[in-house]
XYZ file of C-alpha atoms in Angstrom:
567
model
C 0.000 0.000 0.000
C 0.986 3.667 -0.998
C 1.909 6.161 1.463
C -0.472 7.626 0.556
C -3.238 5.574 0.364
C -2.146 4.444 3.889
C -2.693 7.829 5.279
C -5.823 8.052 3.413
C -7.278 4.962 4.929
C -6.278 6.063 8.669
C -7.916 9.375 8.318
C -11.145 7.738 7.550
C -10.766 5.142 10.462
C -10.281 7.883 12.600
C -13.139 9.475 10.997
C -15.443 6.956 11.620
C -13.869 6.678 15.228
C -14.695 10.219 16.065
C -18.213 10.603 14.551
C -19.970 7.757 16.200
C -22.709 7.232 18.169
C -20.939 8.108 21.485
C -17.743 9.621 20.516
C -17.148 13.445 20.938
C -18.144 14.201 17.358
C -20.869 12.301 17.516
C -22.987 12.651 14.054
C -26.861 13.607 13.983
C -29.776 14.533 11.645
C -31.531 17.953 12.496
C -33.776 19.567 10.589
C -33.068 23.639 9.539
C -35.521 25.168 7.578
C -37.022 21.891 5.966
C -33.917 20.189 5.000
C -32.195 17.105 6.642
C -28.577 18.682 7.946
C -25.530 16.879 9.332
C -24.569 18.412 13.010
C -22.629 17.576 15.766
C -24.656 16.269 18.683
C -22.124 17.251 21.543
C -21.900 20.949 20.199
C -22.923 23.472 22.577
C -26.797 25.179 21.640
C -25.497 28.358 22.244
C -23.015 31.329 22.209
C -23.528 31.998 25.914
C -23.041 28.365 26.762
C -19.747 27.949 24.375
C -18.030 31.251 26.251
C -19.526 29.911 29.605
C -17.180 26.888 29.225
C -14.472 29.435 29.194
C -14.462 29.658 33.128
C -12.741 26.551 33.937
C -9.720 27.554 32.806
C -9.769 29.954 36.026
C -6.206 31.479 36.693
C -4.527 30.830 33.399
C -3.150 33.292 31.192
C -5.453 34.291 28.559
C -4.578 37.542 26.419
C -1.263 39.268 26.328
C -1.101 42.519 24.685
C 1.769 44.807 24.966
C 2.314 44.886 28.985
C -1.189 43.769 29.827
C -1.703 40.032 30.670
C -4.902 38.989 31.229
C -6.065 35.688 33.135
C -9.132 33.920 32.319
C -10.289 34.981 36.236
C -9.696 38.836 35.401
C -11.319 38.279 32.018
C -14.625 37.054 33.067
C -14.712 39.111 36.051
C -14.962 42.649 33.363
C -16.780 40.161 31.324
C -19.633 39.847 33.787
C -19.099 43.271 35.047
C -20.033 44.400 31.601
C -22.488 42.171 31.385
C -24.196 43.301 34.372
C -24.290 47.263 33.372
C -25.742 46.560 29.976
C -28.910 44.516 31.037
C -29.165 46.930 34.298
C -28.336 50.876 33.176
C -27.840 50.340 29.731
C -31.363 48.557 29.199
C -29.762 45.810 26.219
C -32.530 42.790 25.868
C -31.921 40.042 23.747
C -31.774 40.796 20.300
C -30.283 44.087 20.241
C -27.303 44.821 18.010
C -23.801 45.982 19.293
C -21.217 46.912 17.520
C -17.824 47.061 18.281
C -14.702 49.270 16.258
C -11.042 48.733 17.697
C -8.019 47.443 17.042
C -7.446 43.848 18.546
C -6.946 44.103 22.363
C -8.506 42.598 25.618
C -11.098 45.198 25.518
C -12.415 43.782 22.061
C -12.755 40.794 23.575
C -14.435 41.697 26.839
C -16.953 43.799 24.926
C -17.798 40.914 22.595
C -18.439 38.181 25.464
C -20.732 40.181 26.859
C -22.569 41.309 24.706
C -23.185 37.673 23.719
C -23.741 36.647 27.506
C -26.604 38.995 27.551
C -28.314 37.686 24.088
C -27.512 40.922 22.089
C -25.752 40.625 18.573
C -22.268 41.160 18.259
C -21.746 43.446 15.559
C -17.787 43.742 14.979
C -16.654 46.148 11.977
C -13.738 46.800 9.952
C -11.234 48.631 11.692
C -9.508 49.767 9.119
C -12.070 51.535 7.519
C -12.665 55.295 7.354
C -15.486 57.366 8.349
C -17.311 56.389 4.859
C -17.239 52.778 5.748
C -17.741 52.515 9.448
C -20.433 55.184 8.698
C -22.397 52.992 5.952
C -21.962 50.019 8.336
C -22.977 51.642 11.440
C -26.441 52.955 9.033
C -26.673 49.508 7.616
C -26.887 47.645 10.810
C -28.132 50.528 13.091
C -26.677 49.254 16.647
C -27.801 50.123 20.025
C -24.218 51.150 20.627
C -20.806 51.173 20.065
C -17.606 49.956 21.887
C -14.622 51.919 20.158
C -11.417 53.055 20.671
C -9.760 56.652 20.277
C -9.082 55.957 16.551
C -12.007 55.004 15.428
C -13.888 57.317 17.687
C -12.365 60.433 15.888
C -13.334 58.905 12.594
C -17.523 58.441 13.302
C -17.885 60.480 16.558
C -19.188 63.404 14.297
C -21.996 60.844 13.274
C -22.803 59.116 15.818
C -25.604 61.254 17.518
C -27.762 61.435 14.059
C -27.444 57.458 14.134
C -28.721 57.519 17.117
C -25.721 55.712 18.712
C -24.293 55.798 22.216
C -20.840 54.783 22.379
C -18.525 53.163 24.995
C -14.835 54.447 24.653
C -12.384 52.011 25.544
C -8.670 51.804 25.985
C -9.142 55.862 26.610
C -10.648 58.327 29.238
C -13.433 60.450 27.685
C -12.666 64.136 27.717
C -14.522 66.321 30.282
C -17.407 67.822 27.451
C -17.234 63.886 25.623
C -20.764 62.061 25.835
C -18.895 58.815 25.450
C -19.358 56.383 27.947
C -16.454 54.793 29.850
C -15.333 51.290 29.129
C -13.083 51.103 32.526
C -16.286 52.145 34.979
C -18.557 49.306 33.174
C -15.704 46.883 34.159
C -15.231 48.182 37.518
C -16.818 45.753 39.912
C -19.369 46.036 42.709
C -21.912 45.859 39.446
C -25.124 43.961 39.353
C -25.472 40.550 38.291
C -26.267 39.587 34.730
C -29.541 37.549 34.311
C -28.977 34.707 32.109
C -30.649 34.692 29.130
C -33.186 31.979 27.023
C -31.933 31.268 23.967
C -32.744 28.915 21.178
C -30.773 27.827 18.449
C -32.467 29.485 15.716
C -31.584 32.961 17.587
C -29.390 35.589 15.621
C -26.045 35.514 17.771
C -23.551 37.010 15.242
C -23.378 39.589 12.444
C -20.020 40.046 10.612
C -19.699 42.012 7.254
C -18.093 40.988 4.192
C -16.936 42.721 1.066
C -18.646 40.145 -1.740
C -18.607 41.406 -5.468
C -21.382 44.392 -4.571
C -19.414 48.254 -4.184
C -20.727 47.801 -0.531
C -19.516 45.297 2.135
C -22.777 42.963 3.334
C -23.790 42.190 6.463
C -23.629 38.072 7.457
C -26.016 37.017 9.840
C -26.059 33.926 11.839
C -27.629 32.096 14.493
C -26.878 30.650 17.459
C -26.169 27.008 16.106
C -24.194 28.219 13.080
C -21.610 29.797 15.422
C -21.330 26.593 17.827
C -21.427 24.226 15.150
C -18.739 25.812 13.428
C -16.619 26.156 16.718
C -17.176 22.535 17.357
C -16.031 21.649 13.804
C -12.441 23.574 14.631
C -12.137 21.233 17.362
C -12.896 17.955 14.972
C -10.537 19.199 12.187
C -7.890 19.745 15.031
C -8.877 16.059 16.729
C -8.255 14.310 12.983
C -5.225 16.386 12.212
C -3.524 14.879 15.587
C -4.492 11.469 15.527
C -3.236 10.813 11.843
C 0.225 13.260 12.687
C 1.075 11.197 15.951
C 5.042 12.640 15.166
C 4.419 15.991 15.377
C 1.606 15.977 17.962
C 4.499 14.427 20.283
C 6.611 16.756 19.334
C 4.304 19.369 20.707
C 3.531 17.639 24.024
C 6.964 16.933 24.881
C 7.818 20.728 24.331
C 6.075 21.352 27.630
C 4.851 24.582 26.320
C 1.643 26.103 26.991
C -0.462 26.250 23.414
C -0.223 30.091 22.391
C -1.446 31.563 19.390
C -0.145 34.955 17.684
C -3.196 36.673 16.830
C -2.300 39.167 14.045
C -5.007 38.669 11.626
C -8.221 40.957 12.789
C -11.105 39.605 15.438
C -13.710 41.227 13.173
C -12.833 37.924 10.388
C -13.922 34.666 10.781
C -9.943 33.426 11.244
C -9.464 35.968 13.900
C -13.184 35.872 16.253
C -13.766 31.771 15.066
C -10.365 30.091 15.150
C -8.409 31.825 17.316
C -10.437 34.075 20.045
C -13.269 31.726 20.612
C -11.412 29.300 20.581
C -9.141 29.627 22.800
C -11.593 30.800 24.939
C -13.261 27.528 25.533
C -9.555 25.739 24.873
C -8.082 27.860 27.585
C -5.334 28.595 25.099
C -3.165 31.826 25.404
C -3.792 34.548 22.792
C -0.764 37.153 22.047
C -2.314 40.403 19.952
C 0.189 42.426 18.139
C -0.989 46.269 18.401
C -0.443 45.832 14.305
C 1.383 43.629 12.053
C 5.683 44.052 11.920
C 6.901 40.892 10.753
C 10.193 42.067 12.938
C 8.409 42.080 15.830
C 5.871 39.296 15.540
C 9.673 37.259 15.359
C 10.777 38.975 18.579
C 6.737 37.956 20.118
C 7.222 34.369 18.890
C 10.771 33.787 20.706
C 9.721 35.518 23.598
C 6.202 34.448 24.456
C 6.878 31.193 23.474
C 4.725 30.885 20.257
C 3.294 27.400 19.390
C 1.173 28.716 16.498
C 1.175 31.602 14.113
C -1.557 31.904 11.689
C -1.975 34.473 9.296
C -1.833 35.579 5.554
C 0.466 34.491 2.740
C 2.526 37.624 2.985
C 2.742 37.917 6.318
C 3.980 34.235 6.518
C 6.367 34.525 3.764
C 7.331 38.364 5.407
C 8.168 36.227 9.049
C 10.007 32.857 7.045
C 12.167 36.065 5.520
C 13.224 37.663 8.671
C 17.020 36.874 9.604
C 17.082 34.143 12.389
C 13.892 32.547 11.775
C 14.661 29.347 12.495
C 16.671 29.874 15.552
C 13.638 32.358 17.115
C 10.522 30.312 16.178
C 12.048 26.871 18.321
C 8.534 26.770 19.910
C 6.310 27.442 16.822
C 4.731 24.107 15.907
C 2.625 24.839 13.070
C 1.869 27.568 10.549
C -1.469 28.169 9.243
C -2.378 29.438 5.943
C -5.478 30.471 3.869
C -6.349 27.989 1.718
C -7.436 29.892 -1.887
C -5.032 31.549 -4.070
C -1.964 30.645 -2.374
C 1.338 31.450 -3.800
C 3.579 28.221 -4.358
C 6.363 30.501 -2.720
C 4.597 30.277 0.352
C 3.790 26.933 0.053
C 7.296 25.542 -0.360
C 8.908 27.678 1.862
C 6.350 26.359 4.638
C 7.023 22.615 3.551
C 10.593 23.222 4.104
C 10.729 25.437 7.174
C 8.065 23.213 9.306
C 8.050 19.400 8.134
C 6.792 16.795 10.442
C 4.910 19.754 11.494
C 1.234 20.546 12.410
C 0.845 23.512 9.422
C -2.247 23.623 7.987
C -4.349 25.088 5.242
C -8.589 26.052 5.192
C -11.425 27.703 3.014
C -14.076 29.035 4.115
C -16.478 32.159 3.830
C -17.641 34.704 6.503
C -20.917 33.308 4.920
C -20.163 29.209 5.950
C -18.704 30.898 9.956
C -15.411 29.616 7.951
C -16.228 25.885 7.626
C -15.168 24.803 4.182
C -12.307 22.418 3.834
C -9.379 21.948 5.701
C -6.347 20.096 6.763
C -3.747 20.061 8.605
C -0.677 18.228 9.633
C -0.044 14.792 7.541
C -2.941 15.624 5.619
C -1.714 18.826 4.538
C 1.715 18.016 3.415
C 0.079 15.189 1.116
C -1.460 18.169 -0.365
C -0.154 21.225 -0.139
C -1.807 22.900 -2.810
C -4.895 21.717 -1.830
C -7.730 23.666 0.228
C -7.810 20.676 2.633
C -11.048 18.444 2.841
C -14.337 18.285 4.074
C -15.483 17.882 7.278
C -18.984 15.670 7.640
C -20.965 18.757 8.704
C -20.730 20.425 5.445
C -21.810 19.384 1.725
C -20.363 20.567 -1.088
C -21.501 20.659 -4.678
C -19.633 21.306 -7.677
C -22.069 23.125 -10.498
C -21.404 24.382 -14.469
C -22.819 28.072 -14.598
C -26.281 26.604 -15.325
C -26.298 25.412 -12.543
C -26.180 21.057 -13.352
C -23.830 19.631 -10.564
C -20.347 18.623 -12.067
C -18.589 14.728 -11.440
C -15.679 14.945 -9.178
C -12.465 16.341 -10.946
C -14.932 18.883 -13.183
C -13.897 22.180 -12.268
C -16.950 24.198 -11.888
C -18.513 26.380 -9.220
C -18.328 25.747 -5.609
C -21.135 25.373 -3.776
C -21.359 24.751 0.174
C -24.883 23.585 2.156
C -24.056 23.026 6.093
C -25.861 23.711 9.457
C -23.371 26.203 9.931
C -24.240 28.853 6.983
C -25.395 32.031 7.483
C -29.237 32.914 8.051
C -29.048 35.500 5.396
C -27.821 39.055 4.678
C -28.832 41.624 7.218
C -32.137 43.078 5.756
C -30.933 42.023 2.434
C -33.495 39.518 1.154
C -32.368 39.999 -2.410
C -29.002 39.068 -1.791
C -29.716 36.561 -0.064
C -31.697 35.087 -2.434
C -28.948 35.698 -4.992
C -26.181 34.088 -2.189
C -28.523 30.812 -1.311
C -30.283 28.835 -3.682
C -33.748 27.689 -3.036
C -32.433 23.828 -2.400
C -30.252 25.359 0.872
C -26.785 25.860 -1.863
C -24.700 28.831 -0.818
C -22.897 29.765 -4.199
C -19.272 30.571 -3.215
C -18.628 32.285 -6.442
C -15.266 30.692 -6.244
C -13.887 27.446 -8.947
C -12.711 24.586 -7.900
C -12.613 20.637 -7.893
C -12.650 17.806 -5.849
C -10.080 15.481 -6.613
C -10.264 11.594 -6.327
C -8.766 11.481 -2.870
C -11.076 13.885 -1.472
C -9.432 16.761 -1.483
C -10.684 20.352 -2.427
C -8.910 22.539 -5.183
C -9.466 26.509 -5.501
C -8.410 27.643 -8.690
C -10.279 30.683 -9.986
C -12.798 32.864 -8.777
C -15.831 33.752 -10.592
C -17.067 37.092 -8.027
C -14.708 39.910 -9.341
C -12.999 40.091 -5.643
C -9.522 40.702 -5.173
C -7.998 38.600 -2.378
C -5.280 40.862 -1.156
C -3.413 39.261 1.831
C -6.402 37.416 2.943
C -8.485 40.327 2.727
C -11.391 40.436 0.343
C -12.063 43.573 -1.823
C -14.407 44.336 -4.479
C -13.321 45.751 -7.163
C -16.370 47.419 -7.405
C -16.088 49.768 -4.561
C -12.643 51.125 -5.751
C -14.403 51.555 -8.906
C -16.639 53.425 -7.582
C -14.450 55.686 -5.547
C -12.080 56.346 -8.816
C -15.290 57.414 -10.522
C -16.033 60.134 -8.078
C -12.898 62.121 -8.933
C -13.468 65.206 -10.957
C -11.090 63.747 -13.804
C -11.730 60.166 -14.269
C -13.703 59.473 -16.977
C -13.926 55.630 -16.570
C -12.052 53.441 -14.205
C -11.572 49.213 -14.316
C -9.817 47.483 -11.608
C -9.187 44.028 -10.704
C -6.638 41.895 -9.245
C -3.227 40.606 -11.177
C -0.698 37.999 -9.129
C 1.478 39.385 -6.530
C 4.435 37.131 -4.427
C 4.006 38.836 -1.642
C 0.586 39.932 -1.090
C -1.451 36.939 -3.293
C -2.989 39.451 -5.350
C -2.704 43.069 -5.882
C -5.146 45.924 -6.721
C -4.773 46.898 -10.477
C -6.655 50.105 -11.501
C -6.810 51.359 -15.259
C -7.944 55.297 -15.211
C -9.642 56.675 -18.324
C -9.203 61.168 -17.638
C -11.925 63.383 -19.162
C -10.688 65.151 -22.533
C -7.617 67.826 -21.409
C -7.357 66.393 -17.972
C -3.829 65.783 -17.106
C -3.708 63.138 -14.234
C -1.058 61.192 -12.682
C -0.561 57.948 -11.081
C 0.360 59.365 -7.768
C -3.036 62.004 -7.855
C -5.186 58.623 -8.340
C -3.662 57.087 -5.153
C -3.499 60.367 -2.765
C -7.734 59.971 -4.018
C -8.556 56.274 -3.125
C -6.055 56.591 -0.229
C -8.377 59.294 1.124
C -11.728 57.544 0.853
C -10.653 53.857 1.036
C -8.717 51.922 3.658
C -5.039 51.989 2.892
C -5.097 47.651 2.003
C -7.353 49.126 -0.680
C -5.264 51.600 -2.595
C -4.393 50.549 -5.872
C -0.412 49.115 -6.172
C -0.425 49.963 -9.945
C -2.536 52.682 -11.757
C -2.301 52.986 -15.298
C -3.719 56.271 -16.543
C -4.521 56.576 -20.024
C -7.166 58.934 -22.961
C -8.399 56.219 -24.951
C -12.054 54.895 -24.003
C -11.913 50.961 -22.595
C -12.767 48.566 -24.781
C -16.586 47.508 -24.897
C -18.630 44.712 -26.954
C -21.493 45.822 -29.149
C -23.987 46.225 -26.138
C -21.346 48.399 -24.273
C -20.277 46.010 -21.824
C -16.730 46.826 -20.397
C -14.445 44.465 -21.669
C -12.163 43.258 -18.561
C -10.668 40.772 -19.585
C -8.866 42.509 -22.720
C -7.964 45.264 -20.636
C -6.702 42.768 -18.133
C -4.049 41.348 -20.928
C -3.107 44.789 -22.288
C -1.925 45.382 -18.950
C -0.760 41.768 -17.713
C 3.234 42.672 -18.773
C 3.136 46.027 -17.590
């Protein structure tokens, strides 16, 4: 027998082991909105009962950021604090929507915990977006308040009494005349108690936006049982990974080191909230938040919190296996994780020959799916690295020609994703949603792909005109947009071209109105002032001539995609 097929055959044993009747990952048929779904039986039912399981973990370290260390103890004691003020003074019932604007740091987390103790809806936004975005999000969703720090404070605060928002300043005092609330005296205790909440699985526990192929980002909302099923599905994928990399798991336990995650990648994505705040959380891992991303100092982080896991973006993996003394610094660091769509081969070899034997790993996933897609890590990853991973038995996946007839395995054709844990729909977005989900339960991924004979998921194109730039997803659409509005630019294109460091890069193509004179560097000062900075273009190519256009008038991408593909 094969190596391969060997390894094959003991990752279904173990499988089969871990999804029986009994076993932690025990398999069941619910039923979710008239259709027969796979779920885990042992998940828990609720966001309050996942982050509940939390307290055990009782005087361990939890967050590290900068100086401030953080038990689990001192983390549930602001946590219930918190929890306390916003049933009791701040009148928050069930349902209500809460957003929250910072950079990652304890206080994100506290404020997220409880507002999810108390049955209110997480609403976490972009952080790096400027007043135009957090504005439109903040309108979209219309919150009952907002936890923010300074920075983003000075970017909405102008806007935030005609929205009708209260906000809670963190990480800051409020100035004498501010009508900001203060984070630090609704985590002081001597507080009431929170009152626990009812909650059913069908409730709305999470919304988190995403930028899909529309000029505006969407908002994702999901349901109690979408959020724990996912976060029990983290925990499978890591039990399977283990068992069939006995090696490395060894490896790891005999370090002695406590598991510790470098959290660099935002807490308002999937990767950051899903895989690596919530769960260590109920893991009673230790998190490590970098005030923002140096690949120098995430090195100097790794050696001297003891590291055992990084996961991030291609370029900020390939920027850390650059930095001079890598090996020699990152002793600890037992696995690298990557995205799993659109990865560079750089970043892939480098990875298999930095970390063999290793538990490195590889996912796909959507902010629409809570980020279950396909993954795998360890073994099953270095069998294939190029891969997306595999399925996990909670989700389905279908592969579909653009009329929509499902595709044999090894067709490359559209992916399409039905599991318990997909969204409920777009926030007050029916259309979308309808447009997102097919009638039979099918969320269209907009993404091309395979599955090959062993199993395993390939990503190879994308159909949605989104540029994945360093694991961030932008639509082309809304730079568009915001080239258009300058006084000068006639017409504007602008999609993604390959990029060794960042995955893709932003491409924009600038038509000027007759006798404007316009340069590159006007076009970025433009989008740099309306857009977040991951969004400004890395090459703009002005030019007089109109863009090519068929017979109907429809822009022509794709030839003005090769005209500039060699420059």
């Amino acid at each position: 027998m094969s190596t391969t097929a060997a390894l094959l055959e003991q990752a279904a044993r173990c499988e089969a082991q871990l999804t029986a009747p009994g076993a932690p990952f025990e398999l069941v048929d619910i039923d979710v909105g008239g259709r027969r779904l796979k779920a885990y039986a042992r998940a828990f039912a609720t966001l309050p009962a996942l982050i509940d399981s939390g307290r055990e973990h009782g005087d361990k370290e939890f967050m590290v950021y900068e100086d401030d260390r953080w038990s689990f103890t001192r983390f549930f004691a602001a946590v219930d604090a918190l929890a306390g003020r916003l049933q009791a003074e701040l009148g928050i019932e069930p349902g209500d929507r809460i957003a929250i604007a910072m950079r990652n740091r304890p206080e994100w987390a506290v404020a997220f915990a409880a507002i999810a103790l108390v049955g209110a809806v997480p609403v976490p936004l972009n952080s790096f977006g400027l007043r135009d975005e957090l504005f439109a999000a903040l309108h979209d969703v219309a919150p009952r308040l907002l936890f923010c720090d300074a920075e983003r404070h000075e970017r909405i605060a102008n806007d935030l009494a005609a929205l009708g928002i209260v906000d809670v300043l963190a990480a800051s005092v409020p100035g004498p005349d501010s009508t900001s609330l203060d984070f630090a005296a609704l985590i002081a205790p001597g507080g009431p108690s929170a009152r626990t909440p009812a909650l059913a699985p069908e409730d709305p526990a999470l919304i988190l936006f995403t930028s899909g192929a529309s000029s505006q980002a969407k908002a994702v909302l999901s349901c109690q049982r979408a959020i724990c099923q996912a976060m029990h599905n983290i925990d499978y994928i890591g039990a399977i990974s283990a068992m069939t990399s006995p090696k490395a798991l060894e490896k790891l336990m005999q370090s002695g080191l406590a598991p510790t995650t470098l959290t660099a990648v935002p807490l308002f994505h999937v990767s950051g909230l899903h895989a690596q705040l919530l769960a260590s959380l109920r893991g009673g891992r230790r998190l490590v938040f970098m005030r923002r991303w140096d690949s120098k100092r995430a090195l100097e982080l790794i050696r001297s919190e003891r590291i055992t896991q990084f996961n991030g973006a291609p370029s900020m993996v390939m920027q850390l296996l650059g930095e001079p003394g890598f090996a020699e610094a990152t002793a600890s660091l037992g696995g690298l994780g990557l995205g799993g769509a659109g990865m560079p081969q750089r970043v892939i070899d480098d990875v298999l020959a930095c970390r063999p034997d290793s538990l490195s790993g590889i996912g796909f996933g959507m902010t629409e799916s809570n980020g279950v897609g396909a993954a795998a890590a360890g073994a099953l990853f270095f069998q294939r690295p190029a891969s997306s991973g595999r399925l996990p038995p909670i989700m389905e996946l279908r592969v579909a020609s653009l009329d929509g007839a499902a595709l044999a395995d090894g067709a490359a054709g559209e992916l399409c994703l039905r599991g318990v844990s997909v969204m409920d729909g777009y926030w007050q977005n029916p259309q979308a949603t309808t447009q997102a989900v097919d009638e039979d339960g099918w969320l269209h991924t907009g993404d091309i792909g395979y599955l090959d004979a062993d199993g395993f998921l390939h990503v190879v194109d994308r159909i949605k005109d989104v540029i994945n730039r360093s694991g961030e997803k932008i639509a082309s659409a809304e730079i568009e947009s915001c080239l258009l509005q300058h006084p000068q630019i006639q017409e504007a294109v602008v999609f993604a071209q390959p990029d060794d460091v960042t995955g893709e890069a932003v491409v924009a193509v600038v038509v000027t109105r007759p006798g404007a004179e316009l340069s590159p560097d006007q076009v970025h000062q433009h989008v740099a002032g309306n857009l977040a900075a991951y969004k400004v273009p890395r090459d703009v190519h002005v030019r007089s001539e109109p863009l090519p256009r068929n017979p109907s008038g429809k822009l022509l991408k794709r030839v003005v995609k090769h005209e500039y593909s060699g420059a």
